[in-house]
Amino acid sequence: MPQRSENIEKICILGGGTAGWMTAAALSHKLKGLPIRIELVESDEIGTVGVGEATLPLIRNFNEALNIDEATFMRETEATFKLGIEFCNWGRSGDRYIHPFGDYGRPIDGLPFYQAWLRLRQLGDTSRLDEYAYSIIAAEHARFQRPSADHTAIDGGFGYAYQFDSSRYAQFLRRYAEARGVIRTEGKVAETQCDSESGFVRSLTLGNGKTAAADLFIDCSGFRGVLIEQALKTGYDDWSHWLPCNRAIAVPCESRGVFAPLTRATAREAGWQWRIPLQHRVGNGHVYCSSFISDDEATTQLLENLESPALAAPRQLFFTTGRRRKFWNRNVVAIGLSAGFLEPLESTSIHLIQEGITELLQLFPDKSFSTLDADEYNARMGLAFERVRDFLLLHYVANQREQGDLWLHFQNLKLPDSLDEKIKAWMTRGHIIAYQFGTFLPPSWLAVFLGQNLVPRGYDPRVRKIDDDQLRTEARRLRDAVQAAVERTPEHADFIRQVGAGSGSAPIMAGMI
């Protein structure tokens, strides 16, 4: 008799949408050449959430790893470039700041520039820290270009992401995955068959009578968690006591042709409103807590703050912030909304999908499904979710708003120890605790700390070794260099056309990827 293979021979992905087709595309590319069949089961009757349109810079790594041409991808998804996220009214009403995908200034005498800026501030300097960040000033002027190849140049040390139509991205990746052998099966799950001894999922029976069997199942079924929760009863850690917003209203509106390379988040009475400019429309939404505002009031507030006529009826979404207690349970790995959900304040939803795929590839199992691999995966993804949670929570607790029960709630909230420690280290002398693993680097934390008026009592004492006049001279030189670089930068919309990424700039050819 032939010896039974211990290698994974069949993968079944349950659910399409962004999570499912990102997973299918990545696995079909990275596992190419191995005798592994990949099947994706989804139903046209089941809608996808499909509102996650803003991303973080690491999405470029995902596309590049799949050899996807940037201009083709942008044309297919009506994408715009993104240099950061603009926050309005988060510290106090009327405040505004940008979280950039890049650092501020350049190190002086081996110290981060912001430490020198804190010293200059005490000396009476009134410049904004933003004036030393190329990506912020470029975004404020609606300009964009790719980073200079010289990373030491003032316009070379920043990152960028995209704002795109997520439903078109899923369709784009579906074509990519199917061209690489992924089989799509239409149908809804009627029953899940699990092994009576191991508890492993063995097969899915669909409502149309078809059966999907596999060695490894990847649950991309959204909030329902058909496999990870309904079948395996994994459990869910509810984080509503830290992140109580539990609903959203989403609606697109007409584009007026201003492709600002920014996502905007504007604080409202009981939550916040997003604005995401694409080439063909603007995505809008209102994230809120139903304990502090009714659905009708939230919808009215969103519609009254649109910049142009709505293109569709508002769509209601319900969610509970938190994470699955295990992301990998037995032979099921949850990716996307089935793994957990943290509100879209910092565009992390698609990024956490990407993290889940990357970690799965690094710890890809065989049929023995080592508990060591599963434990490591769960530890890594747990850290990813928790550190994103802390970063999102910082935006809420660092508010000085005088009205709104939601905001007053956060001013009296007991914080997770991990975030409390980080805030205390910052307020003492401007020290940012850096993580070895984490989505957001120190410049991101710096943007929110200072943007929301958390100014530390002191600064790194080594700054005092630098002559005050030298500090002023270097700061002025940096400001001038940023301004000059921005003046040389093309308008964002012009750059999209120049590189052939505009939806009308060239024929769309799926075969180019």
Short mmCIF file of C-alpha atoms in Angstrom, two decimals:
data_model
loop_
_atom_site.label_atom_id
_atom_site.label_comp_id
_atom_site.label_asym_id
_atom_site.label_seq_id
_atom_site.Cartn_x
_atom_site.Cartn_y
_atom_site.Cartn_z
CA MET A 1 0.00 0.00 0.00
CA PRO A 2 1.24 3.50 -0.74
CA GLN A 3 2.39 5.39 2.33
CA ARG A 4 -0.05 8.03 3.56
CA SER A 5 1.27 11.56 3.06
CA GLU A 6 1.57 13.72 6.16
CA ASN A 7 1.66 16.88 4.05
CA ILE A 8 -1.39 19.08 3.64
CA GLU A 9 -3.05 18.11 0.36
CA LYS A 10 -6.25 20.14 0.39
CA ILE A 11 -7.14 23.57 1.81
CA CYS A 12 -10.70 24.85 2.03
CA ILE A 13 -11.31 28.57 2.52
CA LEU A 14 -14.82 29.33 3.72
CA GLY A 15 -15.95 32.78 2.62
CA GLY A 16 -14.90 35.19 -0.08
CA GLY A 17 -14.78 38.95 0.30
CA THR A 18 -11.49 40.69 1.01
CA ALA A 19 -10.30 38.17 3.61
CA GLY A 20 -11.13 35.09 1.60
CA TRP A 21 -9.68 36.21 -1.70
CA MET A 22 -6.58 37.76 -0.10
CA THR A 23 -5.97 34.39 1.53
CA ALA A 24 -6.64 32.46 -1.68
CA ALA A 25 -4.38 34.73 -3.73
CA ALA A 26 -1.51 34.56 -1.25
CA LEU A 27 -1.67 30.78 -0.73
CA SER A 28 -2.01 30.04 -4.45
CA HIS A 29 1.10 32.11 -5.13
CA LYS A 30 3.27 31.12 -2.18
CA LEU A 31 2.42 27.40 -2.30
CA LYS A 32 2.79 27.17 -6.07
CA GLY A 33 4.62 24.01 -7.09
CA LEU A 34 3.40 21.99 -4.09
CA PRO A 35 0.73 19.31 -4.57
CA ILE A 36 -1.87 21.28 -2.62
CA ARG A 37 -5.37 21.94 -3.93
CA ILE A 38 -7.17 25.09 -2.79
CA GLU A 39 -10.95 25.45 -2.81
CA LEU A 40 -12.87 28.57 -1.81
CA VAL A 41 -16.51 28.16 -0.83
CA GLU A 42 -18.76 31.22 -0.92
CA SER A 43 -22.34 32.12 -1.68
CA ASP A 44 -23.57 35.01 -3.79
CA GLU A 45 -26.56 35.13 -1.44
CA ILE A 46 -24.37 36.16 1.50
CA GLY A 47 -23.17 39.74 1.30
CA THR A 48 -19.74 40.90 2.44
CA VAL A 49 -19.06 43.83 4.76
CA GLY A 50 -16.88 45.42 2.08
CA VAL A 51 -16.41 48.88 3.61
CA GLY A 52 -12.75 48.57 4.61
CA GLU A 53 -11.32 50.87 1.96
CA ALA A 54 -8.34 52.42 3.73
CA THR A 55 -5.07 50.58 4.36
CA LEU A 56 -1.65 50.81 5.98
CA PRO A 57 1.68 50.86 4.09
CA LEU A 58 2.34 47.13 4.57
CA ILE A 59 -0.39 46.39 2.00
CA ARG A 60 2.25 47.29 -0.57
CA ASN A 61 4.39 44.38 0.68
CA PHE A 62 1.43 42.05 0.15
CA ASN A 63 0.83 43.21 -3.42
CA GLU A 64 4.53 43.20 -4.25
CA ALA A 65 4.96 39.68 -2.86
CA LEU A 66 2.26 38.57 -5.31
CA ASN A 67 4.00 40.44 -8.17
CA ILE A 68 0.96 42.67 -8.66
CA ASP A 69 1.61 45.74 -10.80
CA GLU A 70 0.73 48.86 -8.82
CA ALA A 71 -0.81 50.86 -11.68
CA THR A 72 -2.95 47.92 -12.79
CA PHE A 73 -4.15 47.30 -9.24
CA MET A 74 -5.04 50.98 -8.81
CA ARG A 75 -7.00 51.15 -12.06
CA GLU A 76 -8.93 48.00 -11.20
CA THR A 77 -9.84 49.20 -7.71
CA GLU A 78 -10.30 52.95 -8.37
CA ALA A 79 -7.54 53.53 -5.82
CA THR A 80 -5.89 56.69 -4.59
CA PHE A 81 -2.63 57.01 -2.68
CA LYS A 82 -2.57 57.58 1.07
CA LEU A 83 0.07 59.40 3.14
CA GLY A 84 -1.66 59.22 6.50
CA ILE A 85 -4.84 59.79 8.48
CA GLU A 86 -6.24 63.19 9.45
CA PHE A 87 -7.96 63.44 12.83
CA CYS A 88 -10.38 66.28 13.52
CA ASN A 89 -11.86 67.24 16.92
CA TRP A 90 -10.23 64.35 18.81
CA GLY A 91 -8.28 66.24 21.48
CA ARG A 92 -10.55 69.25 21.79
CA SER A 93 -13.29 70.46 19.50
CA GLY A 94 -11.58 72.31 16.65
CA ASP A 95 -8.27 70.43 16.95
CA ARG A 96 -6.75 68.80 13.90
CA TYR A 97 -3.66 66.67 13.30
CA ILE A 98 -2.30 64.12 10.85
CA HIS A 99 -0.90 60.69 11.69
CA PRO A 100 1.72 60.34 8.92
CA PHE A 101 3.27 57.24 7.43
CA GLY A 102 6.74 58.58 8.10
CA ASP A 103 8.96 60.19 10.70
CA TYR A 104 9.43 63.79 11.74
CA GLY A 105 12.63 65.58 10.74
CA ARG A 106 15.99 63.86 10.94
CA PRO A 107 17.93 62.70 14.04
CA ILE A 108 20.18 65.32 15.61
CA ASP A 109 23.32 64.02 17.34
CA GLY A 110 21.79 60.54 17.33
CA LEU A 111 18.56 61.63 19.03
CA PRO A 112 15.07 61.57 17.49
CA PHE A 113 14.21 65.01 16.13
CA TYR A 114 11.08 65.31 18.26
CA GLN A 115 13.27 65.41 21.39
CA ALA A 116 15.02 68.49 19.95
CA TRP A 117 11.60 69.96 19.12
CA LEU A 118 10.46 69.51 22.73
CA ARG A 119 13.57 71.45 23.82
CA LEU A 120 12.95 74.18 21.23
CA ARG A 121 9.36 74.44 22.42
CA GLN A 122 10.61 75.24 25.93
CA LEU A 123 12.88 77.87 24.38
CA GLY A 124 9.85 79.62 22.85
CA ASP A 125 9.84 78.13 19.35
CA THR A 126 6.25 78.07 18.00
CA SER A 127 6.71 75.83 14.94
CA ARG A 128 4.46 72.78 14.58
CA LEU A 129 6.19 69.43 14.69
CA ASP A 130 4.19 68.70 11.52
CA GLU A 131 6.30 71.24 9.62
CA TYR A 132 9.25 68.82 9.77
CA ALA A 133 7.35 65.88 8.22
CA TYR A 134 7.37 65.83 4.42
CA SER A 135 4.42 63.42 4.22
CA ILE A 136 2.22 65.69 6.37
CA ILE A 137 2.92 68.88 4.42
CA ALA A 138 2.53 67.05 1.09
CA ALA A 139 -0.82 65.63 2.24
CA GLU A 140 -2.02 69.05 3.41
CA HIS A 141 -1.33 70.38 -0.10
CA ALA A 142 -2.91 67.33 -1.83
CA ARG A 143 0.43 66.37 -3.40
CA PHE A 144 2.01 62.98 -3.87
CA GLN A 145 5.03 61.20 -5.27
CA ARG A 146 6.70 57.92 -4.39
CA PRO A 147 9.53 58.14 -1.84
CA SER A 148 12.95 59.11 -3.12
CA ALA A 149 15.37 56.21 -3.53
CA ASP A 150 17.69 58.16 -1.22
CA HIS A 151 16.29 57.31 2.21
CA THR A 152 18.34 60.08 3.80
CA ALA A 153 16.60 62.71 1.64
CA ILE A 154 13.81 64.72 3.24
CA ASP A 155 11.35 63.19 0.76
CA GLY A 156 12.77 59.68 0.99
CA GLY A 157 11.98 58.29 4.41
CA PHE A 158 8.22 57.90 4.34
CA GLY A 159 5.73 55.19 3.52
CA TYR A 160 2.43 55.23 1.70
CA ALA A 161 -0.67 53.08 1.43
CA TYR A 162 -3.84 53.05 -0.68
CA GLN A 163 -7.49 53.94 -0.48
CA PHE A 164 -9.48 51.59 -2.70
CA ASP A 165 -12.82 49.93 -3.37
CA SER A 166 -12.53 46.74 -1.31
CA SER A 167 -15.22 44.87 -3.28
CA ARG A 168 -13.26 45.53 -6.50
CA TYR A 169 -10.06 44.44 -4.73
CA ALA A 170 -11.73 41.13 -3.83
CA GLN A 171 -12.83 40.67 -7.46
CA PHE A 172 -9.33 41.54 -8.65
CA LEU A 173 -7.77 38.94 -6.33
CA ARG A 174 -10.39 36.37 -7.28
CA ARG A 175 -9.25 36.56 -10.91
CA TYR A 176 -5.65 36.35 -9.71
CA ALA A 177 -6.32 33.28 -7.54
CA GLU A 178 -8.46 31.43 -10.07
CA ALA A 179 -5.76 31.95 -12.70
CA ARG A 180 -3.43 30.11 -10.31
CA GLY A 181 -5.66 27.10 -9.79
CA VAL A 182 -7.98 28.07 -6.93
CA ILE A 183 -11.41 26.45 -7.40
CA ARG A 184 -14.43 28.49 -6.35
CA THR A 185 -17.49 26.56 -5.19
CA GLU A 186 -20.85 28.28 -4.90
CA GLY A 187 -22.99 27.41 -1.91
CA LYS A 188 -23.94 28.07 1.71
CA VAL A 189 -22.88 25.76 4.52
CA ALA A 190 -25.79 23.62 5.72
CA GLU A 191 -23.81 21.33 8.01
CA THR A 192 -20.25 20.96 9.30
CA GLN A 193 -18.89 17.44 9.87
CA CYS A 194 -16.35 17.11 12.69
CA ASP A 195 -14.30 14.09 13.71
CA SER A 196 -15.86 12.47 16.79
CA GLU A 197 -12.46 11.86 18.45
CA SER A 198 -10.21 14.80 17.49
CA GLY A 199 -12.91 17.39 16.97
CA PHE A 200 -11.23 18.38 13.68
CA VAL A 201 -13.44 19.69 10.89
CA ARG A 202 -13.51 17.08 8.14
CA SER A 203 -15.98 18.41 5.59
CA LEU A 204 -18.73 20.91 4.81
CA THR A 205 -22.10 19.98 3.36
CA LEU A 206 -23.59 22.79 1.32
CA GLY A 207 -27.22 23.64 0.84
CA ASN A 208 -27.02 22.62 -2.83
CA GLY A 209 -25.86 19.12 -1.86
CA LYS A 210 -22.17 19.60 -2.66
CA THR A 211 -19.48 18.55 -0.18
CA ALA A 212 -16.16 20.26 0.52
CA ALA A 213 -13.58 18.14 2.37
CA ALA A 214 -10.08 19.31 3.31
CA ASP A 215 -7.14 18.86 5.66
CA LEU A 216 -6.89 22.55 6.59
CA PHE A 217 -9.87 24.91 6.82
CA ILE A 218 -9.53 28.68 6.84
CA ASP A 219 -12.54 30.49 8.24
CA CYS A 220 -13.19 33.76 6.40
CA SER A 221 -16.93 33.65 7.04
CA GLY A 222 -17.05 37.05 8.73
CA PHE A 223 -18.68 37.89 12.05
CA ARG A 224 -20.60 34.57 12.00
CA GLY A 225 -17.43 32.50 12.46
CA VAL A 226 -19.14 29.46 10.95
CA LEU A 227 -16.22 27.12 11.66
CA ILE A 228 -14.14 28.76 14.39
CA GLU A 229 -17.17 29.54 16.56
CA GLN A 230 -20.33 27.81 15.42
CA ALA A 231 -18.58 24.45 14.87
CA LEU A 232 -15.64 24.58 17.30
CA LYS A 233 -17.07 26.84 20.06
CA THR A 234 -13.74 28.64 20.42
CA GLY A 235 -15.04 31.62 22.41
CA TYR A 236 -14.68 35.38 22.02
CA ASP A 237 -12.99 37.99 24.20
CA ASP A 238 -15.35 40.96 24.25
CA TRP A 239 -13.45 44.27 24.44
CA SER A 240 -16.53 46.51 24.51
CA HIS A 241 -15.54 47.87 27.93
CA TRP A 242 -12.50 49.44 26.24
CA LEU A 243 -13.88 50.03 22.75
CA PRO A 244 -17.65 50.43 23.19
CA CYS A 245 -18.54 51.62 19.68
CA ASN A 246 -20.67 48.79 18.33
CA ARG A 247 -22.39 50.03 15.17
CA ALA A 248 -21.64 51.83 11.93
CA ILE A 249 -23.57 53.44 9.10
CA ALA A 250 -21.81 53.44 5.72
CA VAL A 251 -22.72 55.41 2.60
CA PRO A 252 -20.82 56.51 -0.53
CA CYS A 253 -21.17 59.98 -2.01
CA GLU A 254 -20.15 61.65 -5.24
CA SER A 255 -16.52 62.51 -5.80
CA ARG A 256 -15.76 66.13 -6.55
CA GLY A 257 -12.39 65.25 -8.04
CA VAL A 258 -10.24 66.23 -5.03
CA PHE A 259 -8.13 63.12 -4.44
CA ALA A 260 -6.54 64.08 -1.12
CA PRO A 261 -3.95 61.44 -0.15
CA LEU A 262 -5.55 61.16 3.29
CA THR A 263 -8.22 59.27 5.15
CA ARG A 264 -10.11 61.54 7.56
CA ALA A 265 -11.62 60.64 10.94
CA THR A 266 -13.79 63.34 12.52
CA ALA A 267 -14.96 62.94 16.11
CA ARG A 268 -18.72 63.27 16.58
CA GLU A 269 -21.03 63.38 19.57
CA ALA A 270 -21.08 59.61 20.19
CA GLY A 271 -18.40 58.28 17.86
CA TRP A 272 -16.64 59.42 14.71
CA GLN A 273 -17.07 59.78 10.95
CA TRP A 274 -14.74 58.50 8.27
CA ARG A 275 -14.05 60.00 4.84
CA ILE A 276 -12.10 58.00 2.25
CA PRO A 277 -11.62 59.58 -1.20
CA LEU A 278 -11.43 57.15 -4.13
CA GLN A 279 -11.20 57.97 -7.83
CA HIS A 280 -14.89 57.31 -8.54
CA ARG A 281 -16.54 58.14 -5.21
CA VAL A 282 -15.96 59.06 -1.58
CA GLY A 283 -16.53 56.44 1.11
CA ASN A 284 -18.18 57.70 4.29
CA GLY A 285 -19.28 56.13 7.52
CA HIS A 286 -20.30 56.88 11.09
CA VAL A 287 -18.94 54.59 13.82
CA TYR A 288 -20.82 55.03 17.10
CA CYS A 289 -21.96 53.52 20.38
CA SER A 290 -25.66 52.72 20.51
CA SER A 291 -25.74 53.48 24.26
CA PHE A 292 -25.23 57.17 23.50
CA ILE A 293 -27.09 57.80 20.24
CA SER A 294 -29.94 56.15 18.32
CA ASP A 295 -29.52 54.58 14.88
CA ASP A 296 -31.77 57.23 13.32
CA GLU A 297 -29.81 60.08 14.93
CA ALA A 298 -26.51 58.52 13.84
CA THR A 299 -27.75 58.20 10.26
CA THR A 300 -29.02 61.77 10.18
CA GLN A 301 -25.73 63.05 11.57
CA LEU A 302 -23.80 61.21 8.85
CA LEU A 303 -26.00 62.35 5.97
CA GLU A 304 -25.97 65.96 7.15
CA ASN A 305 -22.16 65.95 7.07
CA LEU A 306 -21.65 64.54 3.56
CA GLU A 307 -19.82 66.86 1.17
CA SER A 308 -21.89 65.81 -1.86
CA PRO A 309 -25.05 63.79 -2.71
CA ALA A 310 -25.18 60.18 -1.53
CA LEU A 311 -24.90 57.48 -4.21
CA ALA A 312 -26.76 54.76 -2.32
CA ALA A 313 -28.93 54.18 0.72
CA PRO A 314 -27.10 54.08 4.07
CA ARG A 315 -26.04 50.60 5.15
CA GLN A 316 -26.19 49.50 8.79
CA LEU A 317 -23.43 47.37 10.35
CA PHE A 318 -23.38 45.76 13.80
CA PHE A 319 -20.27 44.49 15.58
CA THR A 320 -18.70 43.67 18.93
CA THR A 321 -15.08 44.70 19.32
CA GLY A 322 -12.76 41.96 20.49
CA ARG A 323 -10.96 38.86 19.34
CA ARG A 324 -11.38 35.11 19.14
CA ARG A 325 -9.82 33.30 22.11
CA LYS A 326 -7.93 31.17 19.63
CA PHE A 327 -7.28 32.18 16.05
CA TRP A 328 -6.04 28.68 15.24
CA ASN A 329 -8.12 25.91 16.80
CA ARG A 330 -7.53 22.28 15.78
CA ASN A 331 -7.40 22.37 11.95
CA VAL A 332 -9.22 25.69 11.55
CA VAL A 333 -7.54 29.09 11.23
CA ALA A 334 -9.73 32.20 11.45
CA ILE A 335 -8.73 35.17 9.28
CA GLY A 336 -10.56 38.46 8.92
CA LEU A 337 -13.75 39.28 10.81
CA SER A 338 -14.09 35.69 11.98
CA ALA A 339 -10.84 36.23 13.94
CA GLY A 340 -11.99 39.45 15.58
CA PHE A 341 -12.84 43.05 14.92
CA LEU A 342 -11.30 46.33 16.01
CA GLU A 343 -13.09 49.39 14.71
CA PRO A 344 -11.60 50.95 11.54
CA LEU A 345 -10.18 54.07 13.21
CA GLU A 346 -6.59 53.40 12.06
CA SER A 347 -7.33 51.31 8.94
CA THR A 348 -6.20 48.06 10.56
CA SER A 349 -8.85 45.60 9.33
CA ILE A 350 -7.15 44.66 6.06
CA HIS A 351 -3.76 44.81 7.76
CA LEU A 352 -4.83 42.19 10.34
CA ILE A 353 -5.99 39.96 7.49
CA GLN A 354 -2.54 40.31 5.99
CA GLU A 355 -0.90 39.55 9.36
CA GLY A 356 -2.99 36.40 9.70
CA ILE A 357 -1.99 35.17 6.24
CA THR A 358 1.70 35.97 6.76
CA GLU A 359 1.88 34.16 10.09
CA LEU A 360 0.03 31.14 8.67
CA LEU A 361 2.54 30.85 5.84
CA GLN A 362 5.43 31.07 8.32
CA LEU A 363 3.91 28.38 10.55
CA PHE A 364 2.25 26.33 7.81
CA PRO A 365 1.24 22.95 9.27
CA ASP A 366 1.26 19.35 8.18
CA LYS A 367 -1.54 16.92 8.98
CA SER A 368 -0.28 16.41 12.54
CA PHE A 369 -1.22 20.04 13.32
CA SER A 370 1.42 20.60 15.99
CA THR A 371 0.03 22.38 19.03
CA LEU A 372 3.34 24.25 19.25
CA ASP A 373 2.68 25.87 15.87
CA ALA A 374 -0.90 26.71 16.82
CA ASP A 375 0.20 28.17 20.16
CA GLU A 376 2.82 30.32 18.47
CA TYR A 377 0.34 31.55 15.89
CA ASN A 378 -2.19 32.40 18.59
CA ALA A 379 0.45 34.24 20.63
CA ARG A 380 1.60 36.33 17.66
CA MET A 381 -1.90 37.22 16.51
CA GLY A 382 -2.97 37.90 20.08
CA LEU A 383 -0.18 40.45 20.45
CA ALA A 384 -1.09 42.02 17.11
CA PHE A 385 -4.71 42.52 18.17
CA GLU A 386 -3.86 43.74 21.67
CA ARG A 387 -1.34 46.34 20.50
CA VAL A 388 -3.73 47.65 17.87
CA ARG A 389 -6.40 47.80 20.59
CA ASP A 390 -4.13 49.92 22.80
CA PHE A 391 -3.31 52.29 19.96
CA LEU A 392 -6.98 52.79 19.09
CA LEU A 393 -7.89 53.26 22.74
CA LEU A 394 -5.25 56.00 23.09
CA HIS A 395 -7.22 58.17 20.63
CA TYR A 396 -10.29 57.97 22.85
CA VAL A 397 -8.73 58.38 26.30
CA ALA A 398 -6.48 61.27 25.21
CA ASN A 399 -9.43 63.60 24.78
CA GLN A 400 -10.20 66.87 26.52
CA ARG A 401 -13.70 67.25 25.12
CA GLU A 402 -16.16 68.89 27.48
CA GLN A 403 -19.35 67.50 25.94
CA GLY A 404 -20.64 64.06 25.03
CA ASP A 405 -21.22 61.18 27.42
CA LEU A 406 -19.04 58.86 25.32
CA TRP A 407 -16.02 61.13 25.68
CA LEU A 408 -16.58 61.66 29.40
CA HIS A 409 -16.77 57.88 29.76
CA PHE A 410 -13.25 57.57 28.34
CA GLN A 411 -11.85 60.27 30.61
CA ASN A 412 -12.64 58.04 33.60
CA LEU A 413 -11.77 54.66 32.07
CA LYS A 414 -9.36 52.21 33.74
CA LEU A 415 -6.78 51.43 31.05
CA PRO A 416 -5.08 48.15 30.17
CA ASP A 417 -1.74 48.01 32.02
CA SER A 418 0.11 47.91 28.70
CA LEU A 419 -1.34 51.25 27.59
CA ASP A 420 -1.11 52.85 31.03
CA GLU A 421 2.62 52.09 31.11
CA LYS A 422 3.11 53.56 27.65
CA ILE A 423 1.33 56.82 28.48
CA LYS A 424 3.24 57.26 31.78
CA ALA A 425 6.61 56.75 30.06
CA TRP A 426 5.68 59.38 27.48
CA MET A 427 4.39 61.98 29.95
CA THR A 428 7.50 61.73 32.12
CA ARG A 429 10.14 62.68 29.55
CA GLY A 430 8.83 61.95 26.10
CA HIS A 431 9.97 58.34 25.99
CA ILE A 432 8.06 56.02 23.63
CA ILE A 433 8.27 52.36 24.56
CA ALA A 434 9.11 50.53 21.35
CA TYR A 435 7.75 47.05 20.61
CA GLN A 436 9.72 44.34 18.86
CA PHE A 437 6.43 43.22 17.33
CA GLY A 438 3.63 45.66 16.65
CA THR A 439 1.80 47.34 13.83
CA PHE A 440 2.52 50.94 14.86
CA LEU A 441 6.05 52.32 15.23
CA PRO A 442 7.07 55.18 17.59
CA PRO A 443 6.28 58.01 15.07
CA SER A 444 2.66 56.82 15.02
CA TRP A 445 2.36 56.98 18.80
CA LEU A 446 4.11 60.35 18.74
CA ALA A 447 1.55 61.72 16.28
CA VAL A 448 -1.37 60.83 18.55
CA PHE A 449 0.31 61.87 21.81
CA LEU A 450 1.15 65.36 20.59
CA GLY A 451 -1.81 65.67 18.23
CA GLN A 452 -4.13 65.19 21.18
CA ASN A 453 -2.27 67.55 23.50
CA LEU A 454 -0.36 65.04 25.63
CA VAL A 455 2.82 67.10 25.99
CA PRO A 456 5.45 65.47 28.24
CA ARG A 457 6.81 67.23 31.30
CA GLY A 458 10.38 66.80 30.14
CA TYR A 459 12.60 65.51 27.34
CA ASP A 460 15.73 63.43 26.89
CA PRO A 461 18.43 65.27 28.91
CA ARG A 462 21.04 64.53 26.25
CA VAL A 463 19.42 67.23 24.10
CA ARG A 464 20.93 69.83 26.43
CA LYS A 465 24.38 68.88 25.13
CA ILE A 466 23.45 70.46 21.80
CA ASP A 467 23.89 74.20 21.49
CA ASP A 468 20.56 76.06 21.39
CA ASP A 469 21.54 78.07 18.32
CA GLN A 470 22.55 74.85 16.56
CA LEU A 471 19.11 73.41 17.32
CA ARG A 472 17.38 76.49 15.91
CA THR A 473 19.55 76.46 12.78
CA GLU A 474 18.99 72.76 12.12
CA ALA A 475 15.24 73.11 12.67
CA ARG A 476 15.00 76.02 10.24
CA ARG A 477 17.01 74.09 7.65
CA LEU A 478 14.69 71.09 7.95
CA ARG A 479 11.54 73.22 7.63
CA ASP A 480 12.91 74.89 4.53
CA ALA A 481 13.91 71.55 3.01
CA VAL A 482 10.44 70.10 3.58
CA GLN A 483 8.74 73.11 2.03
CA ALA A 484 11.02 73.06 -1.01
CA ALA A 485 10.48 69.32 -1.54
CA VAL A 486 6.69 69.70 -1.34
CA GLU A 487 6.76 72.51 -3.90
CA ARG A 488 8.50 70.11 -6.32
CA THR A 489 5.91 67.38 -5.72
CA PRO A 490 3.10 66.85 -8.29
CA GLU A 491 -0.58 67.21 -7.43
CA HIS A 492 -1.96 63.90 -6.22
CA ALA A 493 -4.52 63.56 -9.04
CA ASP A 494 -1.89 64.48 -11.63
CA PHE A 495 0.50 61.83 -10.31
CA ILE A 496 -2.20 59.14 -10.52
CA ARG A 497 -2.68 60.00 -14.20
CA GLN A 498 1.05 60.28 -14.91
CA VAL A 499 1.80 56.76 -13.69
CA GLY A 500 -1.19 55.27 -15.53
CA ALA A 501 -3.07 54.42 -12.33
CA GLY A 502 -6.20 56.43 -13.16
CA SER A 503 -9.29 54.40 -14.00
CA GLY A 504 -9.60 56.21 -17.35
CA SER A 505 -5.90 56.49 -18.15
CA ALA A 506 -5.39 53.09 -19.78
CA PRO A 507 -7.35 49.97 -20.67
CA ILE A 508 -7.82 47.61 -17.72
CA MET A 509 -6.27 44.25 -18.48
CA ALA A 510 -6.57 41.58 -15.81
CA GLY A 511 -3.93 39.50 -17.56
CA MET A 512 -1.25 42.02 -16.69
CA ILE A 513 -0.92 40.89 -13.08
#
